[in-house]
Short mmCIF file of C-alpha atoms in Angstrom, two decimals:
data_model
loop_
_atom_site.label_atom_id
_atom_site.label_comp_id
_atom_site.label_asym_id
_atom_site.label_seq_id
_atom_site.Cartn_x
_atom_site.Cartn_y
_atom_site.Cartn_z
CA UNK A 1 -33.19 -8.89 -3.26
CA UNK A 2 -36.66 -9.84 -2.10
CA UNK A 3 -38.82 -8.34 0.92
CA UNK A 4 -36.67 -5.99 2.35
CA UNK A 5 -38.76 -3.30 3.73
CA UNK A 6 -38.19 0.42 2.93
CA UNK A 7 -34.71 1.17 4.16
CA UNK A 8 -34.08 4.55 3.19
CA UNK A 9 -31.01 5.80 1.18
CA UNK A 10 -27.31 5.14 2.07
CA UNK A 11 -24.31 7.54 1.52
CA UNK A 12 -21.32 5.94 1.21
CA UNK A 13 -17.62 6.75 1.06
CA UNK A 14 -14.91 4.50 -0.02
CA UNK A 15 -11.45 5.15 1.47
CA UNK A 16 -8.82 6.05 -0.74
CA UNK A 17 -6.23 5.62 2.21
CA UNK A 18 -7.35 1.77 2.59
CA UNK A 19 -4.35 -0.17 2.77
CA UNK A 20 -4.81 -4.21 2.69
CA UNK A 21 -0.88 -4.44 1.99
CA UNK A 22 -0.02 -2.67 4.95
CA UNK A 23 1.82 -4.39 7.54
CA UNK A 24 0.07 -4.34 11.11
CA UNK A 25 3.27 -2.55 12.65
CA UNK A 26 4.55 -1.33 15.63
CA UNK A 27 2.64 1.91 15.76
CA UNK A 28 -0.58 -0.24 15.28
CA UNK A 29 0.32 -2.56 17.95
CA UNK A 30 0.97 0.27 20.45
CA UNK A 31 -2.64 0.63 20.38
CA UNK A 32 -4.13 -2.67 19.95
CA UNK A 33 -2.63 -6.04 19.64
CA UNK A 34 -2.76 -9.70 20.11
CA UNK A 35 -0.38 -10.10 23.09
CA UNK A 36 -2.60 -7.18 25.19
CA UNK A 37 -5.54 -8.90 24.14
CA UNK A 38 -3.76 -12.26 25.48
CA UNK A 39 -4.14 -10.18 28.99
CA UNK A 40 -7.55 -8.37 28.50
CA UNK A 41 -8.80 -12.16 27.29
CA UNK A 42 -7.22 -13.91 30.40
CA UNK A 43 -8.89 -11.57 33.06
CA UNK A 44 -12.04 -10.83 31.67
CA UNK A 45 -12.44 -14.76 30.64
CA UNK A 46 -11.81 -15.16 34.57
CA UNK A 47 -14.79 -13.26 35.82
CA UNK A 48 -18.09 -14.59 37.23
CA UNK A 49 -20.46 -14.90 34.61
CA UNK A 50 -18.26 -14.82 31.61
CA UNK A 51 -19.10 -16.97 28.59
CA UNK A 52 -18.81 -16.38 24.80
CA UNK A 53 -21.98 -14.66 23.48
CA UNK A 54 -23.92 -16.39 20.26
CA UNK A 55 -23.16 -16.05 16.73
CA UNK A 56 -25.80 -16.31 15.17
CA UNK A 57 -26.58 -17.54 11.07
CA UNK A 58 -29.19 -15.48 9.31
CA UNK A 59 -29.78 -17.66 6.65
CA UNK A 60 -33.16 -15.71 5.68
CA UNK A 61 -31.84 -12.24 6.18
CA UNK A 62 -28.49 -13.50 3.61
CA UNK A 63 -31.21 -14.91 1.18
CA UNK A 64 -33.25 -11.47 1.49
CA UNK A 65 -30.22 -9.23 0.65
CA UNK A 66 -29.18 -11.50 -2.03
CA UNK A 67 -25.80 -12.44 -0.50
CA UNK A 68 -24.53 -15.85 0.50
CA UNK A 69 -24.10 -15.10 4.73
CA UNK A 70 -24.95 -13.01 7.52
CA UNK A 71 -23.20 -13.69 10.76
CA UNK A 72 -24.88 -11.80 13.64
CA UNK A 73 -22.45 -11.56 16.89
CA UNK A 74 -25.37 -11.27 19.39
CA UNK A 75 -24.38 -9.15 22.36
CA UNK A 76 -27.47 -8.79 24.09
CA UNK A 77 -26.88 -10.97 27.22
CA UNK A 78 -23.61 -10.01 27.91
CA UNK A 79 -22.76 -10.20 31.63
CA UNK A 80 -26.58 -9.26 32.22
CA UNK A 81 -25.48 -5.46 31.05
CA UNK A 82 -27.05 -6.61 27.75
CA UNK A 83 -23.95 -4.80 25.89
CA UNK A 84 -20.71 -5.61 24.65
CA UNK A 85 -19.76 -2.36 26.21
CA UNK A 86 -19.30 -4.44 29.20
CA UNK A 87 -16.10 -5.50 28.16
CA UNK A 88 -14.51 -2.31 27.82
CA UNK A 89 -15.55 -0.02 30.51
CA UNK A 90 -15.04 -2.33 33.77
CA UNK A 91 -11.93 -3.86 32.12
CA UNK A 92 -10.80 -0.03 31.99
CA UNK A 93 -11.81 0.28 35.61
CA UNK A 94 -9.93 -3.09 36.97
CA UNK A 95 -6.94 -1.84 34.99
CA UNK A 96 -6.84 1.41 36.78
CA UNK A 97 -7.57 0.05 40.16
CA UNK A 98 -4.99 -2.56 39.93
CA UNK A 99 -2.62 0.44 38.91
CA UNK A 100 -3.44 2.93 41.82
CA UNK A 101 -3.08 -0.20 44.68
CA UNK A 102 0.18 -1.40 43.14
CA UNK A 103 1.44 2.54 43.01
CA UNK A 104 0.60 2.70 47.05
CA UNK A 105 1.60 -0.91 47.81
CA UNK A 106 4.09 -1.78 45.53
CA UNK A 107 5.69 -4.90 44.36
CA UNK A 108 2.18 -6.81 44.99
CA UNK A 109 0.65 -8.08 42.13
CA UNK A 110 -2.97 -7.37 42.13
CA UNK A 111 -6.07 -9.76 40.93
CA UNK A 112 -9.49 -9.08 40.55
CA UNK A 113 -10.24 -11.52 42.94
CA UNK A 114 -8.30 -9.38 45.14
CA UNK A 115 -10.16 -6.35 44.54
CA UNK A 116 -13.90 -8.45 44.59
CA UNK A 117 -13.34 -9.60 47.54
CA UNK A 118 -12.05 -6.14 49.06
CA UNK A 119 -8.81 -6.83 50.00
CA UNK A 120 -7.48 -3.19 49.11
CA UNK A 121 -10.65 -1.39 50.16
CA UNK A 122 -8.71 1.27 51.52
CA UNK A 123 -7.07 1.76 48.23
CA UNK A 124 -9.87 1.71 46.11
CA UNK A 125 -12.38 3.45 48.36
CA UNK A 126 -10.59 6.49 48.02
CA UNK A 127 -10.49 6.60 43.71
CA UNK A 128 -13.49 8.23 42.11
CA UNK A 129 -13.60 6.99 38.34
CA UNK A 130 -15.84 9.07 35.84
CA UNK A 131 -17.05 9.17 32.29
CA UNK A 132 -19.74 10.28 29.50
CA UNK A 133 -22.34 8.26 28.16
CA UNK A 134 -25.01 7.94 26.01
CA UNK A 135 -25.98 4.66 28.13
CA UNK A 136 -24.15 1.45 28.02
CA UNK A 137 -20.45 2.60 28.33
CA UNK A 138 -21.47 4.40 31.85
CA UNK A 139 -23.30 1.33 32.75
CA UNK A 140 -20.10 -0.96 32.07
CA UNK A 141 -18.30 1.81 34.63
CA UNK A 142 -20.62 1.67 36.98
CA UNK A 143 -20.35 -1.78 36.97
CA UNK A 144 -17.27 -2.09 37.30
CA UNK A 145 -17.02 0.40 40.06
CA UNK A 146 -19.04 -1.52 41.82
CA UNK A 147 -17.75 -4.84 41.45
CA UNK A 148 -13.74 -3.60 42.12
CA UNK A 149 -14.91 -1.29 45.19
CA UNK A 150 -14.97 2.21 44.22
CA UNK A 151 -16.76 5.13 43.54
CA UNK A 152 -18.46 6.13 40.39
CA UNK A 153 -19.86 9.52 38.70
CA UNK A 154 -21.71 9.33 35.30
CA UNK A 155 -22.47 12.16 32.77
CA UNK A 156 -25.14 12.02 30.67
CA UNK A 157 -26.50 14.03 27.70
CA UNK A 158 -29.87 16.03 28.29
CA UNK A 159 -31.64 13.63 25.98
CA UNK A 160 -30.21 10.41 27.54
CA UNK A 161 -33.52 8.22 28.20
CA UNK A 162 -34.76 7.81 31.84
CA UNK A 163 -34.32 4.37 31.98
CA UNK A 164 -30.36 4.19 30.67
CA UNK A 165 -30.23 6.76 33.93
CA UNK A 166 -31.82 4.52 36.08
CA UNK A 167 -29.80 0.74 34.66
CA UNK A 168 -26.61 3.25 35.75
CA UNK A 169 -28.03 3.83 39.08
CA UNK A 170 -28.94 0.38 39.93
CA UNK A 171 -25.03 0.15 40.00
CA UNK A 172 -24.61 2.69 42.74
CA UNK A 173 -22.88 5.75 40.62
CA UNK A 174 -23.76 9.16 41.09
CA UNK A 175 -25.15 10.48 37.68
CA UNK A 176 -25.31 14.15 36.55
CA UNK A 177 -27.60 15.14 33.42
CA UNK A 178 -25.79 17.60 31.48
CA UNK A 179 -27.75 20.19 29.46
CA UNK A 180 -25.85 19.36 26.17
CA UNK A 181 -25.07 16.95 24.02
CA UNK A 182 -22.48 13.68 24.54
CA UNK A 183 -19.55 15.64 23.70
CA UNK A 184 -20.47 18.65 26.00
CA UNK A 185 -20.90 15.42 28.45
CA UNK A 186 -17.44 14.44 27.74
CA UNK A 187 -15.84 17.89 28.39
CA UNK A 188 -17.92 18.28 31.83
CA UNK A 189 -16.42 14.83 32.88
CA UNK A 190 -13.31 15.78 31.96
CA UNK A 191 -13.13 18.92 33.64
CA UNK A 192 -14.79 18.06 36.86
CA UNK A 193 -12.30 15.22 36.86
CA UNK A 194 -9.56 17.50 37.09
CA UNK A 195 -11.00 19.70 39.99
CA UNK A 196 -11.87 16.86 42.17
CA UNK A 197 -8.57 14.12 41.57
CA UNK A 198 -11.33 11.91 39.70
CA UNK A 199 -10.24 9.40 36.85
CA UNK A 200 -11.97 9.55 33.82
CA UNK A 201 -12.51 6.05 32.16
CA UNK A 202 -13.74 7.08 28.23
CA UNK A 203 -13.42 5.14 25.24
CA UNK A 204 -12.87 8.39 23.59
CA UNK A 205 -9.17 9.46 23.37
CA UNK A 206 -8.12 13.04 23.19
CA UNK A 207 -4.56 14.85 23.11
CA UNK A 208 -3.18 13.99 26.35
CA UNK A 209 -5.73 10.99 27.17
CA UNK A 210 -4.51 7.32 25.63
CA UNK A 211 -3.98 5.01 27.75
CA UNK A 212 -7.40 4.39 29.25
CA UNK A 213 -9.16 4.35 25.99
CA UNK A 214 -6.83 1.83 24.87
CA UNK A 215 -7.71 -0.46 27.57
CA UNK A 216 -11.47 0.28 26.55
CA UNK A 217 -10.53 -0.68 22.97
CA UNK A 218 -8.63 -3.96 23.59
CA UNK A 219 -11.63 -5.23 25.67
CA UNK A 220 -13.80 -5.45 22.89
CA UNK A 221 -11.61 -7.65 21.36
CA UNK A 222 -12.33 -10.32 23.28
CA UNK A 223 -15.60 -10.16 21.49
CA UNK A 224 -13.76 -9.80 17.87
CA UNK A 225 -11.86 -12.95 18.78
CA UNK A 226 -14.44 -14.93 20.07
CA UNK A 227 -16.59 -14.46 16.85
CA UNK A 228 -13.52 -15.55 14.74
CA UNK A 229 -13.33 -18.90 16.72
CA UNK A 230 -17.05 -19.31 16.40
CA UNK A 231 -16.99 -19.27 12.44
CA UNK A 232 -17.24 -22.11 10.26
CA UNK A 233 -13.97 -23.81 9.90
CA UNK A 234 -13.93 -23.30 6.33
CA UNK A 235 -15.60 -19.71 5.96
CA UNK A 236 -14.38 -16.17 6.45
CA UNK A 237 -16.31 -13.30 6.14
CA UNK A 238 -15.85 -11.05 2.81
CA UNK A 239 -16.94 -8.09 4.70
CA UNK A 240 -17.64 -6.30 8.05
CA UNK A 241 -20.03 -4.14 8.65
CA UNK A 242 -19.71 -2.05 11.84
CA UNK A 243 -20.88 0.69 13.87
CA UNK A 244 -19.32 3.58 13.92
CA UNK A 245 -19.79 6.00 17.29
CA UNK A 246 -16.24 7.57 18.61
CA UNK A 247 -14.35 4.43 16.58
CA UNK A 248 -13.50 2.59 19.59
CA UNK A 249 -15.55 -0.02 18.62
CA UNK A 250 -14.51 -0.46 14.84
CA UNK A 251 -11.06 0.09 15.41
CA UNK A 252 -11.17 -2.47 17.92
CA UNK A 253 -12.95 -4.54 15.39
CA UNK A 254 -10.30 -3.15 12.56
CA UNK A 255 -7.05 -3.87 14.13
CA UNK A 256 -8.10 -7.20 15.97
CA UNK A 257 -8.79 -8.42 12.12
CA UNK A 258 -5.78 -6.54 10.58
CA UNK A 259 -3.34 -8.38 12.98
CA UNK A 260 -5.00 -11.69 12.80
CA UNK A 261 -5.58 -11.96 9.57
CA UNK A 262 -3.25 -9.43 7.21
CA UNK A 263 -4.15 -8.76 3.61
CA UNK A 264 -6.61 -11.68 4.02
CA UNK A 265 -8.96 -9.60 6.66
CA UNK A 266 -12.46 -8.81 5.09
CA UNK A 267 -13.41 -5.55 3.68
CA UNK A 268 -14.59 -3.22 6.91
CA UNK A 269 -17.50 -1.34 6.89
CA UNK A 270 -17.94 1.51 9.24
CA UNK A 271 -21.83 2.56 9.93
CA UNK A 272 -23.30 5.91 11.53
CA UNK A 273 -26.40 7.75 11.67
CA UNK A 274 -26.76 10.31 8.59
CA UNK A 275 -26.81 13.00 11.70
CA UNK A 276 -23.95 11.35 13.48
CA UNK A 277 -20.97 11.06 10.94
CA UNK A 278 -17.53 12.06 12.39
CA UNK A 279 -15.83 9.28 11.13
CA UNK A 280 -17.42 9.66 7.67
CA UNK A 281 -16.57 13.21 7.41
CA UNK A 282 -13.07 12.54 8.47
CA UNK A 283 -12.50 9.77 6.01
CA UNK A 284 -13.45 12.71 3.27
CA UNK A 285 -11.35 15.09 4.75
CA UNK A 286 -8.35 12.64 5.45
CA UNK A 287 -7.67 13.85 9.14
CA UNK A 288 -10.02 13.64 12.00
CA UNK A 289 -12.88 16.30 11.94
CA UNK A 290 -16.45 16.75 13.51
CA UNK A 291 -19.52 15.39 12.78
CA UNK A 292 -21.89 17.50 9.96
CA UNK A 293 -25.16 16.86 11.15
CA UNK A 294 -26.80 17.86 14.30
CA UNK A 295 -26.28 14.27 16.28
CA UNK A 296 -30.38 14.48 16.67
CA UNK A 297 -30.89 10.42 16.03
CA UNK A 298 -32.87 7.39 17.25
CA UNK A 299 -29.47 5.39 17.63
CA UNK A 300 -28.25 7.18 20.55
CA UNK A 301 -25.41 5.53 21.56
CA UNK A 302 -23.98 6.57 18.11
CA UNK A 303 -24.57 10.26 18.53
CA UNK A 304 -21.20 11.39 18.93
CA UNK A 305 -19.56 14.38 17.16
CA UNK A 306 -15.77 14.09 17.73
CA UNK A 307 -13.64 11.01 16.72
CA UNK A 308 -11.25 9.18 18.89
CA UNK A 309 -7.88 9.83 17.79
CA UNK A 310 -6.44 6.90 18.57
CA UNK A 311 -9.33 4.84 16.83
CA UNK A 312 -8.66 7.48 13.43
CA UNK A 313 -5.21 6.18 13.77
CA UNK A 314 -6.32 2.67 12.94
CA UNK A 315 -9.30 3.29 10.75
CA UNK A 316 -7.40 5.85 8.85
CA UNK A 317 -5.60 2.82 6.51
CA UNK A 318 -7.57 -0.13 8.14
CA UNK A 319 -11.19 0.85 7.37
CA UNK A 320 -12.26 0.26 3.75
CA UNK A 321 -15.59 2.22 3.49
CA UNK A 322 -17.57 4.83 5.42
CA UNK A 323 -21.40 4.48 5.21
CA UNK A 324 -24.24 6.58 6.23
CA UNK A 325 -28.03 5.33 7.31
CA UNK A 326 -31.20 7.32 7.93
CA UNK A 327 -32.95 6.33 11.38
CA UNK A 328 -35.64 4.49 9.57
CA UNK A 329 -33.00 1.72 8.41
CA UNK A 330 -32.37 1.28 12.64
CA UNK A 331 -35.91 1.12 13.28
CA UNK A 332 -37.24 -1.23 10.40
CA UNK A 333 -33.86 -3.57 11.21
CA UNK A 334 -35.25 -3.91 14.87
CA UNK A 335 -38.63 -4.77 13.80
CA UNK A 336 -37.32 -7.44 11.41
CA UNK A 337 -35.15 -9.07 13.99
CA UNK A 338 -37.74 -8.88 16.79
CA UNK A 339 -40.37 -10.68 14.02
CA UNK A 340 -37.97 -13.34 13.35
CA UNK A 341 -38.39 -12.18 9.62
CA UNK A 342 -37.05 -14.67 7.18
CA UNK A 343 -37.64 -17.68 9.38
CA UNK A 344 -34.83 -16.40 11.82
CA UNK A 345 -35.47 -16.93 15.80
CA UNK A 346 -36.63 -13.46 17.00
CA UNK A 347 -33.71 -11.11 18.29
CA UNK A 348 -34.37 -7.97 20.57
CA UNK A 349 -31.49 -5.67 19.64
CA UNK A 350 -31.14 -2.48 20.49
CA UNK A 351 -31.35 0.69 18.40
CA UNK A 352 -27.58 1.53 18.20
CA UNK A 353 -26.76 -2.21 18.00
CA UNK A 354 -28.43 -3.06 15.05
CA UNK A 355 -26.28 0.03 13.34
CA UNK A 356 -24.12 -2.55 11.39
CA UNK A 357 -26.98 -4.98 9.96
CA UNK A 358 -29.18 -2.06 9.18
CA UNK A 359 -26.34 -0.75 7.12
CA UNK A 360 -25.45 -3.72 5.19
CA UNK A 361 -29.49 -4.10 4.36
CA UNK A 362 -29.60 -0.86 3.21
CA UNK A 363 -26.76 -1.08 1.04
CA UNK A 364 -27.62 -4.33 -0.14
CA UNK A 365 -30.89 -2.52 -1.38
CA UNK A 366 -29.42 0.42 -3.01
CA UNK A 367 -28.18 -0.82 -6.24
CA UNK A 368 -24.85 1.92 -6.38
CA UNK A 369 -24.07 0.87 -2.99
CA UNK A 370 -24.24 -2.49 -3.10
CA UNK A 371 -21.54 -2.39 -6.82
CA UNK A 372 -19.77 0.12 -4.51
CA UNK A 373 -19.29 -1.93 -1.46
CA UNK A 374 -18.51 -5.18 -3.89
CA UNK A 375 -21.89 -6.94 -2.47
CA UNK A 376 -22.31 -9.50 -4.72
CA UNK A 377 -23.99 -13.13 -4.36
CA UNK A 378 -20.89 -14.97 -2.72
CA UNK A 379 -20.52 -12.36 -0.37
CA UNK A 380 -19.95 -13.41 3.19
CA UNK A 381 -20.91 -10.69 6.03
CA UNK A 382 -20.08 -10.39 9.68
CA UNK A 383 -22.33 -7.88 11.72
CA UNK A 384 -21.60 -7.39 15.57
CA UNK A 385 -25.32 -7.03 17.52
CA UNK A 386 -23.90 -4.96 20.20
CA UNK A 387 -26.77 -4.50 22.31
CA UNK A 388 -29.88 -5.95 23.46
CA UNK A 389 -32.99 -3.48 25.18
CA UNK A 390 -30.42 -1.38 26.96
CA UNK A 391 -33.87 1.05 27.56
CA UNK A 392 -36.91 -1.72 27.39
CA UNK A 393 -39.26 1.50 27.56
CA UNK A 394 -37.28 2.45 24.36
CA UNK A 395 -37.18 -0.42 22.53
CA UNK A 396 -41.09 -0.78 23.39
CA UNK A 397 -41.86 2.74 21.81
CA UNK A 398 -39.68 1.52 18.51
CA UNK A 399 -40.59 -2.26 18.06
CA UNK A 400 -44.35 -1.75 19.33
CA UNK A 401 -43.53 -4.89 21.80
CA UNK A 402 -42.00 -5.34 25.00
CA UNK A 403 -38.57 -7.58 24.67
CA UNK A 404 -40.35 -10.28 26.91
CA UNK A 405 -43.30 -10.11 24.39
CA UNK A 406 -40.77 -10.69 21.47
CA UNK A 407 -38.61 -13.51 23.44
CA UNK A 408 -42.02 -15.57 24.82
CA UNK A 409 -44.68 -14.54 22.34
CA UNK A 410 -48.16 -15.60 23.76
#
């Protein structure tokens, strides 16, 4: 390794329940499947503005990390929402509205175009969707509600930035700031939905609430399939480093690669902040657990204290390792990308979106973690840069330059 900045010390737990010989069976396919992916791909691929996001080869970063390849799936331009979340929340809103229309107008197939042009506006205008968010998921749900013709109420935790609140409001949603953390916002949204007859569109699942989170996760697999198709024909990753949150994203990545490649799937490493480690704690305990930390992290989109039960059902045997990192690793990685370090072209990446790459760099610089994860010189790693500058002010405060200055240096 050379030229890697100080990144702090990672914490690694290798999952004793990981099973690469296990077949992706009916219980897994009931959550995520290639058949349901085909449906999501056909739908999302027909939306205006759909285009695969780029897969960037970070050759210099790989050299600095002492490995063969790093591929970075850059979601910073997805549907102008600057985040992969556009694939999940909005898709779930569409599926929900289609079900509502079909319940009231039986026997009629409902397309996205029908909803966009307002063909069933009398029905959709009576529907309100709600969710809790640290920013990106709520923005996707609000966008989906605006595009497909229903109302949206979005709950945010107390520490959600003003810029992220305004980005949600720009799509016509009503935003409610909760005096508490993300998990408090989840509970408030669920309680108010019960009282008002609203529909919760969440990426986290819990007892009695499974169908919509499944749609959200399935939407994310569009990004995973794009990455598979963009890889060089003769090369596959040996590892995937993917950020955690409630687990919906890593489960979507894990499930899609598991069903697609079986035993040949890459080693899946789930990355979380030290202070928001519900997946790490669940792996150690062997069952869903709450985070051990106070959830106070610069990686706001990953400040989740409780695991999605559906996600855990995939990750319990599908994820190989759980890694937690300090905040400084994420900030340093944002700056390396923005600076065009190691000969790369500059990339604008948000503080939560870089966690997978930050986890890789942090582990590569730590001899014990490097050995534990099998990061040999021939390792080829796929990471997902899941957001751009979703709040330009937060980005500038961390990087020292605006997103525009990064992309258009004087």
